[in-house]
PDB file of C-alpha atoms in Angstrom:
ATOM      1  CA  ASP L   1       8.545   0.519 -11.372  1.00 52.00           C
ATOM      2  CA  ALA L   2       9.810  -0.105  -7.850  1.00 55.00           C
ATOM      3  CA  LYS L   3      13.244   1.310  -7.149  1.00 86.00           C
ATOM      4  CA  THR L   4      14.161  -1.281  -4.577  1.00 93.00           C
ATOM      5  CA  THR L   5      15.528  -4.825  -4.626  1.00 94.00           C
ATOM      6  CA  GLN L   6      14.562  -7.387  -2.008  1.00 96.00           C
ATOM      7  CA  PRO L   7      15.060 -11.144  -1.714  1.00 97.00           C
ATOM      8  CA  PRO L   8      11.875 -12.935  -2.731  1.00 97.00           C
ATOM      9  CA  SER L   9      11.651 -15.021   0.431  1.00 97.00           C
ATOM     10  CA  MET L  10      13.198 -15.584   3.839  1.00 97.00           C
ATOM     11  CA  ASP L  11      12.653 -17.872   6.785  1.00 97.00           C
ATOM     12  CA  CYS L  12      13.024 -17.003  10.436  1.00 96.00           C
ATOM     13  CA  ALA L  13      12.662 -19.035  13.602  1.00 97.00           C
ATOM     14  CA  GLU L  14      10.017 -17.895  16.035  1.00 97.00           C
ATOM     15  CA  GLY L  15      11.501 -15.720  18.770  1.00 96.00           C
ATOM     16  CA  ARG L  16      14.573 -14.857  16.768  1.00 97.00           C
ATOM     17  CA  ALA L  17      15.300 -11.554  15.076  1.00 97.00           C
ATOM     18  CA  ALA L  18      14.227 -11.254  11.457  1.00 98.00           C
ATOM     19  CA  ASN L  19      16.542  -9.086   9.373  1.00 98.00           C
ATOM     20  CA  LEU L  20      15.085  -8.106   6.027  1.00 98.00           C
ATOM     21  CA  PRO L  21      17.478  -6.416   3.603  1.00 97.00           C
ATOM     22  CA  CYS L  22      16.673  -3.916   0.890  1.00 97.00           C
ATOM     23  CA  ASN L  23      18.801  -2.285  -1.782  1.00 96.00           C
ATOM     24  CA  HIS L  24      17.885   1.154  -3.068  1.00 94.00           C
ATOM     25  CA  SER L  25      21.073   2.263  -4.768  1.00 93.00           C
ATOM     26  CA  THR L  26      19.401   4.970  -6.860  1.00 91.00           C
ATOM     27  CA  ILE L  27      17.633   6.674  -3.964  1.00 92.00           C
ATOM     28  CA  SER L  28      17.484  10.457  -4.184  1.00 89.00           C
ATOM     29  CA  GLY L  29      18.273  12.834  -1.369  1.00 89.00           C
ATOM     30  CA  ASN L  30      14.629  13.717  -0.839  1.00 87.00           C
ATOM     31  CA  GLU L  31      13.307  10.158  -0.824  1.00 90.00           C
ATOM     32  CA  TYR L  32      12.337   8.355   2.328  1.00 91.00           C
ATOM     33  CA  VAL L  33      12.588   4.624   2.915  1.00 94.00           C
ATOM     34  CA  TYR L  34       9.280   3.082   3.949  1.00 94.00           C
ATOM     35  CA  TRP L  35       8.453  -0.426   5.049  1.00 96.00           C
ATOM     36  CA  TYR L  36       4.997  -1.931   4.794  1.00 96.00           C
ATOM     37  CA  ARG L  37       3.776  -5.468   5.176  1.00 97.00           C
ATOM     38  CA  GLN L  38       0.802  -7.405   3.883  1.00 96.00           C
ATOM     39  CA  ILE L  39      -0.616 -10.348   5.761  1.00 95.00           C
ATOM     40  CA  HIS L  40      -2.490 -12.727   3.442  1.00 88.00           C
ATOM     41  CA  SER L  41      -4.624 -10.472   1.217  1.00 82.00           C
ATOM     42  CA  GLN L  42      -5.270  -7.833   3.842  1.00 92.00           C
ATOM     43  CA  GLY L  43      -4.551  -4.179   3.243  1.00 95.00           C
ATOM     44  CA  PRO L  44      -0.886  -3.212   3.484  1.00 95.00           C
ATOM     45  CA  GLN L  45       0.154  -2.108   6.942  1.00 95.00           C
ATOM     46  CA  TYR L  46       2.666   0.625   7.677  1.00 93.00           C
ATOM     47  CA  ILE L  47       5.650  -0.467   9.753  1.00 95.00           C
ATOM     48  CA  ILE L  48       8.279   2.262   9.819  1.00 94.00           C
ATOM     49  CA  HIS L  49      10.045   4.850   7.706  1.00 92.00           C
ATOM     50  CA  GLY L  50      13.265   6.844   7.753  1.00 93.00           C
ATOM     51  CA  LEU L  51      15.357   9.323   5.838  1.00 92.00           C
ATOM     52  CA  LYS L  52      18.918   9.113   7.072  1.00 92.00           C
ATOM     53  CA  ASN L  53      18.971   8.080  10.685  1.00 89.00           C
ATOM     54  CA  ASN L  54      18.138   4.721  12.151  1.00 94.00           C
ATOM     55  CA  GLU L  55      14.614   4.525  13.477  1.00 95.00           C
ATOM     56  CA  THR L  56      12.844   2.364  16.029  1.00 96.00           C
ATOM     57  CA  ASN L  57       9.220   1.995  17.004  1.00 94.00           C
ATOM     58  CA  GLU L  58       7.124  -0.585  18.794  1.00 94.00           C
ATOM     59  CA  MET L  59       7.045  -2.840  15.749  1.00 94.00           C
ATOM     60  CA  ALA L  60      10.529  -2.746  14.311  1.00 97.00           C
ATOM     61  CA  SER L  61      13.867  -1.046  13.791  1.00 98.00           C
ATOM     62  CA  LEU L  62      15.128   0.420  10.547  1.00 98.00           C
ATOM     63  CA  ILE L  63      18.836   0.585   9.867  1.00 98.00           C
ATOM     64  CA  ILE L  64      19.862   2.774   6.926  1.00 96.00           C
ATOM     65  CA  THR L  65      23.446   2.696   5.683  1.00 96.00           C
ATOM     66  CA  GLU L  66      25.406   5.913   5.701  1.00 95.00           C
ATOM     67  CA  ASP L  67      25.340   6.162   1.901  1.00 95.00           C
ATOM     68  CA  ARG L  68      21.577   5.404   2.010  1.00 95.00           C
ATOM     69  CA  LYS L  69      21.900   2.818  -0.710  1.00 95.00           C
ATOM     70  CA  SER L  70      20.549   0.021   1.416  1.00 96.00           C
ATOM     71  CA  SER L  71      18.585  -0.610   4.571  1.00 97.00           C
ATOM     72  CA  THR L  72      17.554  -3.410   6.876  1.00 98.00           C
ATOM     73  CA  LEU L  73      14.273  -3.896   8.655  1.00 98.00           C
ATOM     74  CA  ILE L  74      14.654  -5.717  11.942  1.00 98.00           C
ATOM     75  CA  LEU L  75      11.829  -7.479  13.730  1.00 97.00           C
ATOM     76  CA  PRO L  76      13.524  -8.124  17.076  1.00 96.00           C
ATOM     77  CA  HIS L  77      11.488 -11.137  18.210  1.00 95.00           C
ATOM     78  CA  ALA L  78       9.564 -12.583  15.313  1.00 96.00           C
ATOM     79  CA  THR L  79       6.278 -14.336  16.014  1.00 97.00           C
ATOM     80  CA  LEU L  80       4.133 -16.527  13.790  1.00 97.00           C
ATOM     81  CA  ARG L  81       1.866 -13.532  13.231  1.00 95.00           C
ATOM     82  CA  ASP L  82       4.744 -11.708  11.564  1.00 97.00           C
ATOM     83  CA  THR L  83       4.516 -14.090   8.616  1.00 97.00           C
ATOM     84  CA  ALA L  84       3.734 -11.732   5.735  1.00 97.00           C
ATOM     85  CA  VAL L  85       5.087 -10.084   2.607  1.00 97.00           C
ATOM     86  CA  TYR L  86       7.329  -7.151   3.526  1.00 98.00           C
ATOM     87  CA  TYR L  87       7.718  -4.264   1.129  1.00 96.00           C
ATOM     88  CA  CYS L  88      10.577  -1.794   1.073  1.00 96.00           C
ATOM     89  CA  ILE L  89       9.556   1.359  -0.777  1.00 93.00           C
ATOM     90  CA  VAL L  90      11.275   4.642  -1.517  1.00 91.00           C
ATOM     91  CA  ARG L  91       9.013   7.614  -1.727  1.00 86.00           C
ATOM     92  CA  VAL L  92       9.330  11.348  -2.125  1.00 79.00           C
ATOM     93  CA  LEU L  93       7.446  13.617   0.221  1.00 70.00           C
ATOM     94  CA  GLY L  94       3.784  13.455  -0.698  1.00 70.00           C
ATOM     95  CA  GLY L  95       4.420  10.952  -3.439  1.00 76.00           C
ATOM     96  CA  LYS L  96       2.629   7.705  -4.124  1.00 82.00           C
ATOM     97  CA  LEU L  97       3.792   4.355  -2.834  1.00 87.00           C
ATOM     98  CA  ILE L  98       4.993   1.998  -5.546  1.00 89.00           C
ATOM     99  CA  PHE L  99       5.006  -1.605  -4.389  1.00 91.00           C
ATOM    100  CA  GLY L 100       7.448  -4.172  -5.685  1.00 90.00           C
ATOM    101  CA  GLN L 101       7.275  -7.905  -5.152  1.00 91.00           C
ATOM    102  CA  GLY L 102       8.537  -7.671  -1.586  1.00 95.00           C
ATOM    103  CA  THR L 103      10.035 -10.365   0.618  1.00 97.00           C
ATOM    104  CA  GLU L 104       7.823 -13.202   1.767  1.00 97.00           C
ATOM    105  CA  LEU L 105       8.840 -13.821   5.358  1.00 98.00           C
ATOM    106  CA  SER L 106       7.907 -17.153   6.884  1.00 98.00           C
ATOM    107  CA  VAL L 107       8.263 -17.384  10.645  1.00 97.00           C
ATOM    108  CA  LYS L 108       8.518 -21.012  11.681  1.00 96.00           C
ATOM    109  CA  PRO L 109       7.965 -22.538  15.109  1.00 95.00           C
TER     110      PRO L 109
ATOM    111  CA  GLU F   1      -7.687   3.704  16.528  1.00 73.00           C
ATOM    112  CA  PRO F   2      -8.975   5.442  13.389  1.00 76.00           C
ATOM    113  CA  GLU F   3      -9.218   3.245  10.349  1.00 92.00           C
ATOM    114  CA  VAL F   4     -10.114   3.302   6.693  1.00 95.00           C
ATOM    115  CA  THR F   5     -13.278   1.351   5.997  1.00 96.00           C
ATOM    116  CA  GLN F   6     -14.319  -0.119   2.677  1.00 97.00           C
ATOM    117  CA  THR F   7     -17.575  -1.514   1.365  1.00 97.00           C
ATOM    118  CA  PRO F   8     -18.524  -3.955   0.078  1.00 97.00           C
ATOM    119  CA  SER F   9     -16.007  -6.502   1.268  1.00 96.00           C
ATOM    120  CA  HIS F  10     -16.853  -8.675  -1.715  1.00 97.00           C
ATOM    121  CA  GLN F  11     -18.841  -7.942  -4.839  1.00 97.00           C
ATOM    122  CA  VAL F  12     -19.689 -10.297  -7.645  1.00 98.00           C
ATOM    123  CA  THR F  13     -20.819  -8.770 -10.910  1.00 97.00           C
ATOM    124  CA  GLN F  14     -21.450  -9.720 -14.481  1.00 97.00           C
ATOM    125  CA  MET F  15     -19.110  -8.591 -17.214  1.00 97.00           C
ATOM    126  CA  GLY F  16     -20.226  -5.276 -18.629  1.00 97.00           C
ATOM    127  CA  GLN F  17     -21.887  -4.057 -15.460  1.00 97.00           C
ATOM    128  CA  GLU F  18     -20.873  -0.980 -13.517  1.00 97.00           C
ATOM    129  CA  VAL F  19     -19.631  -1.229  -9.945  1.00 98.00           C
ATOM    130  CA  ILE F  20     -18.999   1.361  -7.278  1.00 97.00           C
ATOM    131  CA  LEU F  21     -16.580   0.653  -4.487  1.00 98.00           C
ATOM    132  CA  ARG F  22     -16.851   2.830  -1.439  1.00 97.00           C
ATOM    133  CA  CYS F  23     -14.320   4.007   1.071  1.00 97.00           C
ATOM    134  CA  VAL F  24     -14.515   6.103   4.198  1.00 96.00           C
ATOM    135  CA  PRO F  25     -11.043   7.529   4.796  1.00 94.00           C
ATOM    136  CA  ILE F  26      -9.787   8.560   8.183  1.00 92.00           C
ATOM    137  CA  SER F  27     -11.428  11.751   9.296  1.00 88.00           C
ATOM    138  CA  ASN F  28      -9.351  14.886   8.599  1.00 85.00           C
ATOM    139  CA  HIS F  29      -7.098  13.104   6.126  1.00 89.00           C
ATOM    140  CA  LEU F  30      -6.473  15.053   2.962  1.00 87.00           C
ATOM    141  CA  TYR F  31      -4.990  12.630   0.460  1.00 90.00           C
ATOM    142  CA  PHE F  32      -6.813   9.591  -0.880  1.00 93.00           C
ATOM    143  CA  TYR F  33      -5.696   6.683  -3.014  1.00 94.00           C
ATOM    144  CA  TRP F  34      -6.943   3.604  -4.772  1.00 97.00           C
ATOM    145  CA  TYR F  35      -4.755   0.589  -5.351  1.00 97.00           C
ATOM    146  CA  ARG F  36      -5.589  -2.809  -6.748  1.00 97.00           C
ATOM    147  CA  GLN F  37      -4.085  -6.263  -6.417  1.00 96.00           C
ATOM    148  CA  ILE F  38      -4.852  -8.999  -8.881  1.00 96.00           C
ATOM    149  CA  LEU F  39      -4.636 -12.405  -7.228  1.00 93.00           C
ATOM    150  CA  GLY F  40      -1.032 -13.478  -6.836  1.00 90.00           C
ATOM    151  CA  GLN F  41       0.353 -10.211  -8.167  1.00 92.00           C
ATOM    152  CA  LYS F  42       1.752  -7.074  -6.602  1.00 92.00           C
ATOM    153  CA  VAL F  43      -0.173  -4.121  -5.273  1.00 94.00           C
ATOM    154  CA  GLU F  44      -0.611  -1.567  -8.078  1.00 95.00           C
ATOM    155  CA  PHE F  45      -1.234   2.151  -7.789  1.00 95.00           C
ATOM    156  CA  LEU F  46      -4.347   3.396  -9.570  1.00 97.00           C
ATOM    157  CA  VAL F  47      -4.997   6.989  -8.588  1.00 96.00           C
ATOM    158  CA  SER F  48      -4.408   9.663  -5.979  1.00 93.00           C
ATOM    159  CA  PHE F  49      -6.877  12.400  -5.099  1.00 92.00           C
ATOM    160  CA  TYR F  50      -6.404  15.680  -3.305  1.00 89.00           C
ATOM    161  CA  ASN F  51      -8.435  18.827  -2.971  1.00 86.00           C
ATOM    162  CA  ASN F  52     -11.327  17.314  -4.920  1.00 88.00           C
ATOM    163  CA  GLU F  53      -9.345  16.409  -7.954  1.00 92.00           C
ATOM    164  CA  ILE F  54      -7.099  13.697  -9.270  1.00 94.00           C
ATOM    165  CA  SER F  55      -3.486  14.515  -8.503  1.00 91.00           C
ATOM    166  CA  GLU F  56      -1.927  11.517 -10.209  1.00 92.00           C
ATOM    167  CA  LYS F  57      -3.077   8.404 -12.021  1.00 94.00           C
ATOM    168  CA  SER F  58      -1.452   5.349 -13.475  1.00 94.00           C
ATOM    169  CA  GLU F  59      -1.836   4.014 -17.003  1.00 94.00           C
ATOM    170  CA  ILE F  60      -4.211   1.418 -15.586  1.00 95.00           C
ATOM    171  CA  PHE F  61      -6.631   4.179 -14.618  1.00 96.00           C
ATOM    172  CA  ASP F  62      -8.203   4.772 -18.018  1.00 94.00           C
ATOM    173  CA  ASP F  63     -11.615   6.082 -19.009  1.00 95.00           C
ATOM    174  CA  GLN F  64     -13.235   3.004 -17.548  1.00 96.00           C
ATOM    175  CA  PHE F  65     -12.437   4.264 -14.072  1.00 97.00           C
ATOM    176  CA  SER F  66     -13.502   7.342 -12.168  1.00 97.00           C
ATOM    177  CA  VAL F  67     -13.229   8.568  -8.611  1.00 96.00           C
ATOM    178  CA  GLU F  68     -15.369  10.909  -6.637  1.00 94.00           C
ATOM    179  CA  ARG F  69     -15.677  12.380  -3.211  1.00 91.00           C
ATOM    180  CA  PRO F  70     -19.430  12.989  -3.205  1.00 84.00           C
ATOM    181  CA  ASP F  71     -19.588  14.283   0.361  1.00 85.00           C
ATOM    182  CA  GLY F  72     -17.255  15.023   3.196  1.00 76.00           C
ATOM    183  CA  SER F  73     -16.679  11.435   4.152  1.00 85.00           C
ATOM    184  CA  ASN F  74     -16.941   9.014   1.241  1.00 92.00           C
ATOM    185  CA  PHE F  75     -14.421   8.373  -1.507  1.00 95.00           C
ATOM    186  CA  THR F  76     -15.649   6.161  -4.332  1.00 97.00           C
ATOM    187  CA  LEU F  77     -14.162   4.240  -7.229  1.00 98.00           C
ATOM    188  CA  LYS F  78     -16.468   3.599 -10.146  1.00 97.00           C
ATOM    189  CA  ILE F  79     -15.646   0.965 -12.726  1.00 98.00           C
ATOM    190  CA  ARG F  80     -17.765   1.116 -15.843  1.00 97.00           C
ATOM    191  CA  SER F  81     -18.395  -1.834 -18.126  1.00 96.00           C
ATOM    192  CA  THR F  82     -16.413  -4.291 -16.050  1.00 97.00           C
ATOM    193  CA  LYS F  83     -14.163  -6.851 -17.696  1.00 97.00           C
ATOM    194  CA  LEU F  84     -12.968 -10.210 -16.457  1.00 97.00           C
ATOM    195  CA  GLU F  85      -9.509  -8.768 -15.881  1.00 96.00           C
ATOM    196  CA  ASP F  86     -10.919  -6.207 -13.448  1.00 97.00           C
ATOM    197  CA  SER F  87     -11.297  -9.007 -10.915  1.00 98.00           C
ATOM    198  CA  ALA F  88      -9.000  -8.025  -8.063  1.00 97.00           C
ATOM    199  CA  MET F  89      -8.779  -6.685  -4.538  1.00 97.00           C
ATOM    200  CA  TYR F  90      -9.201  -2.935  -4.489  1.00 98.00           C
ATOM    201  CA  PHE F  91      -7.620  -1.062  -1.620  1.00 98.00           C
ATOM    202  CA  CYS F  92      -8.403   2.445  -0.535  1.00 97.00           C
ATOM    203  CA  ALA F  93      -5.835   4.433   1.434  1.00 95.00           C
ATOM    204  CA  SER F  94      -5.655   7.836   3.034  1.00 92.00           C
ATOM    205  CA  ASN F  95      -2.899  10.079   4.253  1.00 88.00           C
ATOM    206  CA  GLY F  96      -3.037  12.921   6.716  1.00 81.00           C
ATOM    207  CA  GLY F  97      -0.942  15.150   4.523  1.00 68.00           C
ATOM    208  CA  ARG F  98       1.505  15.938   7.258  1.00 64.00           C
ATOM    209  CA  PRO F  99       4.744  14.838   5.652  1.00 59.00           C
ATOM    210  CA  PRO F 100       6.170  12.376   5.379  1.00 61.00           C
ATOM    211  CA  GLY F 101       3.059  10.631   6.690  1.00 74.00           C
ATOM    212  CA  GLU F 102       2.246   7.021   6.229  1.00 86.00           C
ATOM    213  CA  LEU F 103      -0.654   5.720   4.183  1.00 90.00           C
ATOM    214  CA  PHE F 104      -3.400   3.937   6.039  1.00 92.00           C
ATOM    215  CA  PHE F 105      -5.029   1.196   3.999  1.00 95.00           C
ATOM    216  CA  GLY F 106      -8.457  -0.310   4.266  1.00 96.00           C
ATOM    217  CA  GLU F 107      -9.057  -4.046   4.281  1.00 96.00           C
ATOM    218  CA  GLY F 108     -10.034  -4.022   0.638  1.00 97.00           C
ATOM    219  CA  SER F 109     -12.999  -4.832  -1.558  1.00 98.00           C
ATOM    220  CA  ARG F 110     -12.786  -8.024  -3.538  1.00 97.00           C
ATOM    221  CA  LEU F 111     -14.329  -7.667  -6.978  1.00 98.00           C
ATOM    222  CA  THR F 112     -15.179 -10.772  -8.945  1.00 98.00           C
ATOM    223  CA  VAL F 113     -16.304 -10.289 -12.534  1.00 97.00           C
ATOM    224  CA  LEU F 114     -18.020 -13.270 -14.130  1.00 96.00           C
TER     225      LEU F 114
END
């Protein structure tokens, strides 16, 4: 079973930052935090991952707390096309991804 | 940009028939996966494959299922004697093996069992 807890749904206004929280209180020292999203029934899409430090790429930023028990995915300027289910997943090196229910993000005009 | 491709995009079959879903992973990737998603439910892990053998499988992946890498490019999922409950989207994914590398997913094959 998934080792993360996410709110089932969130709304965000277009152009505003979307902050998606995730709890992973039982994360092990060798587990990474990954974020994927799934738009409609398309294949899941990788967004970002991190171990300890905050990470940023062209899609998003990942903020991981110092104790690593929670993280936040930030979409800095959400667009309508960011409407999707967002999955927070913890994964050991080389391990499989186990998807939970994720957070259904609705970006509204 | 390299991508994982899957065929067919949609297959309709009669209960009891065998189906083969095909995937072409990203060239030079080493790890391959199959996942499925029943309509309205979460994405479920089926099996992982590395070095021409199964490295891990879920309890869903029973004797009805098999995977194969018949040549250097294709990765197939065979479902024998399909059941109604096998109706789902099946996603193939590949990973370059360079840790902690992300998985790249295909667009999926929708299987409908009548």
